GROMACS .gro file of C-alpha atoms in nm:
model
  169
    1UNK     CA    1   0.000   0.000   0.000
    2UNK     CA    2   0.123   0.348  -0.098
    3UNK     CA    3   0.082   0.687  -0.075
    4UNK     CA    4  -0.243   0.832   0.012
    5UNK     CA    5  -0.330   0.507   0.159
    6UNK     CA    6  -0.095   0.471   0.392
    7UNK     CA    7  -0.135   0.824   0.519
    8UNK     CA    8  -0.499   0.882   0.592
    9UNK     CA    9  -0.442   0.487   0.751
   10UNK     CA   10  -0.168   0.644   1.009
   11UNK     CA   11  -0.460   0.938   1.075
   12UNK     CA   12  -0.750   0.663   1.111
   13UNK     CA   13  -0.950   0.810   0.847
   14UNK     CA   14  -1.173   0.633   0.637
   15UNK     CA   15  -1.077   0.474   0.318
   16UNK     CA   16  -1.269   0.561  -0.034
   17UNK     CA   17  -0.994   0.401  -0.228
   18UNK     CA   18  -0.650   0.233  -0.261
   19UNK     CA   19  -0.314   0.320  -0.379
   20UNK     CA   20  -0.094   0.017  -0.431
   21UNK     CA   21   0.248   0.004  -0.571
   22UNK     CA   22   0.411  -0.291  -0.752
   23UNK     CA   23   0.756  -0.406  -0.912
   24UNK     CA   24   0.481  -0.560  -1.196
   25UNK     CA   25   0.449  -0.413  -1.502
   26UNK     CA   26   0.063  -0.318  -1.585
   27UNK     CA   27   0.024  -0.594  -1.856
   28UNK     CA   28   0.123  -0.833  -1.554
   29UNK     CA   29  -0.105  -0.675  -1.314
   30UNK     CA   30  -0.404  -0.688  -1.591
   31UNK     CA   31  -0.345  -1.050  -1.662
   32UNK     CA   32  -0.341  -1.139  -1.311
   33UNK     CA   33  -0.613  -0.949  -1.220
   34UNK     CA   34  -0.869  -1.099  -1.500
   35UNK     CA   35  -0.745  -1.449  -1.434
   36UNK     CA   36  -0.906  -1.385  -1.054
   37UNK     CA   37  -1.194  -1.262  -1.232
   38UNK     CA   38  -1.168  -0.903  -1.121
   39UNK     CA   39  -1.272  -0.638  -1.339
   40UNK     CA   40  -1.056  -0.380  -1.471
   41UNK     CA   41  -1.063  -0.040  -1.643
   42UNK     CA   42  -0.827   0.113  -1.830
   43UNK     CA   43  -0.742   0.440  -1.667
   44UNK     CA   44  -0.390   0.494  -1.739
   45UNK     CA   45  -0.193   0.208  -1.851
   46UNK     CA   46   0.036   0.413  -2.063
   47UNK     CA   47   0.118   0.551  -1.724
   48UNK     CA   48   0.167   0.202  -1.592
   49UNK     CA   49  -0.157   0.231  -1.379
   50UNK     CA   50  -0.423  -0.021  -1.379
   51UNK     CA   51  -0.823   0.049  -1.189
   52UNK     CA   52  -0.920  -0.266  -1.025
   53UNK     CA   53  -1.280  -0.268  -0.918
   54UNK     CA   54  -1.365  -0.496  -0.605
   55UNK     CA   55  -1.703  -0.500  -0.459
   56UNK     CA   56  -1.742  -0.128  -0.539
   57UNK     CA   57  -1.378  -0.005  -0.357
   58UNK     CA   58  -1.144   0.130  -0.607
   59UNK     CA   59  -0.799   0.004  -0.606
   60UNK     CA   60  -0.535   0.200  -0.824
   61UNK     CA   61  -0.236  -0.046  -0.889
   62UNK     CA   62   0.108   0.147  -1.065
   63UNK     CA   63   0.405  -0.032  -1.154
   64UNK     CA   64   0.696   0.165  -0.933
   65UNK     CA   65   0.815   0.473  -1.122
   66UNK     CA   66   1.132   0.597  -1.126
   67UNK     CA   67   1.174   0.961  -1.013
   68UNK     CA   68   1.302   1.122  -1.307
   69UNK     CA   69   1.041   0.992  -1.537
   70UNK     CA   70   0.713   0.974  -1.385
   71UNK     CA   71   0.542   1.118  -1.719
   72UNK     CA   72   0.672   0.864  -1.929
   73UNK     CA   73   0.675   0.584  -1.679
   74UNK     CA   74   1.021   0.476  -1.670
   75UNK     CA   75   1.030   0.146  -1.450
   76UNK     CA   76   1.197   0.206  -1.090
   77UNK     CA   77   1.332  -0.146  -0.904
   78UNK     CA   78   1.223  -0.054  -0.553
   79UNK     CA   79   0.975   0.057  -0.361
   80UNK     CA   80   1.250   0.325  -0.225
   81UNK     CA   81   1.317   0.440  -0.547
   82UNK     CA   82   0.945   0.530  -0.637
   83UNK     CA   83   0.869   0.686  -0.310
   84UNK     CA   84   1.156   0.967  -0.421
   85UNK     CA   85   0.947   1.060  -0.643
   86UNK     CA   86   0.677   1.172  -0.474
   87UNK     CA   87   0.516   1.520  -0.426
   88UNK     CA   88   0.528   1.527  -0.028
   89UNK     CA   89   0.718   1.297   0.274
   90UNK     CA   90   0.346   1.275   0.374
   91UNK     CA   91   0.265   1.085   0.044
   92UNK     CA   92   0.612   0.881   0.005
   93UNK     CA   93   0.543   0.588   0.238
   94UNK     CA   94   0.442   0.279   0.185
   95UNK     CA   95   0.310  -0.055   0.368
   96UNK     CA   96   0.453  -0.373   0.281
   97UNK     CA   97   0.151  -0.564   0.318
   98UNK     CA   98   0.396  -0.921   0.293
   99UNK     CA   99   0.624  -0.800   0.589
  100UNK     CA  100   0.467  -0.569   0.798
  101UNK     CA  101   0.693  -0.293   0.780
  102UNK     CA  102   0.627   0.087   0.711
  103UNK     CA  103   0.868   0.206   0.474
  104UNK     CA  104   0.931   0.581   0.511
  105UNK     CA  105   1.274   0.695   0.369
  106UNK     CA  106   1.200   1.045   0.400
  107UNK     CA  107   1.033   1.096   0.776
  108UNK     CA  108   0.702   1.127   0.620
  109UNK     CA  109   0.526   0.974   0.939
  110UNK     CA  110   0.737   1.205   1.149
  111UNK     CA  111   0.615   1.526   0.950
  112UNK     CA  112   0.236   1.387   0.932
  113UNK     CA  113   0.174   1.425   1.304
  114UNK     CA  114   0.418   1.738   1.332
  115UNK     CA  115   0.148   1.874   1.081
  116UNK     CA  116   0.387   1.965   0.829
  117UNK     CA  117   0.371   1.952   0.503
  118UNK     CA  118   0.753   1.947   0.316
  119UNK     CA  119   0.848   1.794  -0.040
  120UNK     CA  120   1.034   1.482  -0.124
  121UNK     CA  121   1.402   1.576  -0.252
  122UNK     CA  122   1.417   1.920  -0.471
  123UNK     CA  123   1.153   2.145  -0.431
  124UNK     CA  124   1.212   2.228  -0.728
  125UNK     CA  125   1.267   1.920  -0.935
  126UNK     CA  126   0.877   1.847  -0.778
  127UNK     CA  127   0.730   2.115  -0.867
  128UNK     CA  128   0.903   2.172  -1.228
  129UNK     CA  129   0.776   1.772  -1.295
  130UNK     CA  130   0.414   1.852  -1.231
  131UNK     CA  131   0.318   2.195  -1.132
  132UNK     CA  132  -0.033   2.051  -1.006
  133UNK     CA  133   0.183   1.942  -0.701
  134UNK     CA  134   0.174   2.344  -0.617
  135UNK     CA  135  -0.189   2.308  -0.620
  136UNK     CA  136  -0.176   1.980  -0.398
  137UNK     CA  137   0.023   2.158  -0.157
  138UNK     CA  138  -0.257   2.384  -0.114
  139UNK     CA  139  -0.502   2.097  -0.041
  140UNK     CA  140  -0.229   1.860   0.212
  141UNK     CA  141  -0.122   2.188   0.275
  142UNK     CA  142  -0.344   2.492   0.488
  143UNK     CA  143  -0.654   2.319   0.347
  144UNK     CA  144  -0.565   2.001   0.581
  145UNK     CA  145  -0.416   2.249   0.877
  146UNK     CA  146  -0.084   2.167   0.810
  147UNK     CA  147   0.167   2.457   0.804
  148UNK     CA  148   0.422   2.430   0.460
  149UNK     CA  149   0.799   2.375   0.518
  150UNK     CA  150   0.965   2.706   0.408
  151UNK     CA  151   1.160   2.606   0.156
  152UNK     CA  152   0.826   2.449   0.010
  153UNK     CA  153   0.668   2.714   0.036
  154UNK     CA  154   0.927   2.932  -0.117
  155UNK     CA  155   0.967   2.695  -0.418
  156UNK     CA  156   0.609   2.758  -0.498
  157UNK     CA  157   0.615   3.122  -0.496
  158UNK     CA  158   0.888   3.115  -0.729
  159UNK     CA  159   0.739   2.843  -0.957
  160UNK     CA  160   0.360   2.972  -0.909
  161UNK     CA  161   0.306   3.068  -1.333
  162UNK     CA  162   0.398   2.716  -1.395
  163UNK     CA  163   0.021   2.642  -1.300
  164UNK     CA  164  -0.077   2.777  -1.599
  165UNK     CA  165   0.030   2.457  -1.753
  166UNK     CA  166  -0.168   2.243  -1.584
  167UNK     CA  167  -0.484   2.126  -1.776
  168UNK     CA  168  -0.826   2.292  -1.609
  169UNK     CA  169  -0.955   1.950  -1.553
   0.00000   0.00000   0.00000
């Protein structure tokens, strides 16, 4: 389990979906999933995402990523190595659901009860890969009552015409 998942797990909130992350690639995941007989749709394969639909929840399932190509979907090896490429420590850790262990390589639990929302690596480098991620920091951000890291923050300011890029949908 990844992301999203994870966090609002750590806060006891209620779940609407699931985030998990796999070393599969999406043709893997597809096969595997039909083969159980549960139904898929086709939300984003190209992006190495596949929808599974059971008993009404809705499970996302993405092949890891690798940072520097999250557009394209470059294959990353680890679970490590897609979680530093992540918009916020918040949303970069994951739950091994095979061992049992919470893997957060960059003190996202730490900063999720500190209320505290800070980006994964570069500022920068986040923002410049998907200026929506300013608008997300708005929404993890104040909108959640968590005060932004300064050097988030900062990074934002700079970056803030980049949002014109992002599609209105």
């Amino acid at each position: 389990l990844v992301g999203g998942t994870v966090r609002d797990c750590l806060l006891q909130l209620p779940q609407y979906d699931l985030d998990i992350a796999t070393p599969l690639i999406p043709n893997e995941v597809q096969q595997k999933l039909d083969s159980a007989g549960i139904r898929t749709v086709d939300i984003g394969i190209k992006h190495g995402t596949v929808l599974a639909v059971v008993d009404g929840l809705h499970v996302e399932i993405t092949s890891f990523r690798h940072p520097a190509d999250r557009s394209q979907h470059r294959a990353a090896n680890t679970i490590e190595e897609d979680l530093a490429g992540r918009d916020f420590t918040i949303n970069a850790i994951a739950f091994s659901i095979g061992s049992g262990e919470l893997i957060d390589p960059f003190n996202g639990i730490e900063d999720l009860f500190a209320e505290c929302l800070r980006a994964v690596g570069s500022v920068h480098t986040r923002f410049l890969e998907d200026p929506l991620r300013i608008l997300r920091m708005v929404r993890f951000g104040p909108a959640a009552g968590r005060d932004i890291e300064s050097t988030t923050i900062e990074a934002a300011r700079e970056l803030s015409t980049k949002i014109a890029s992002v599609s209105p949908e």
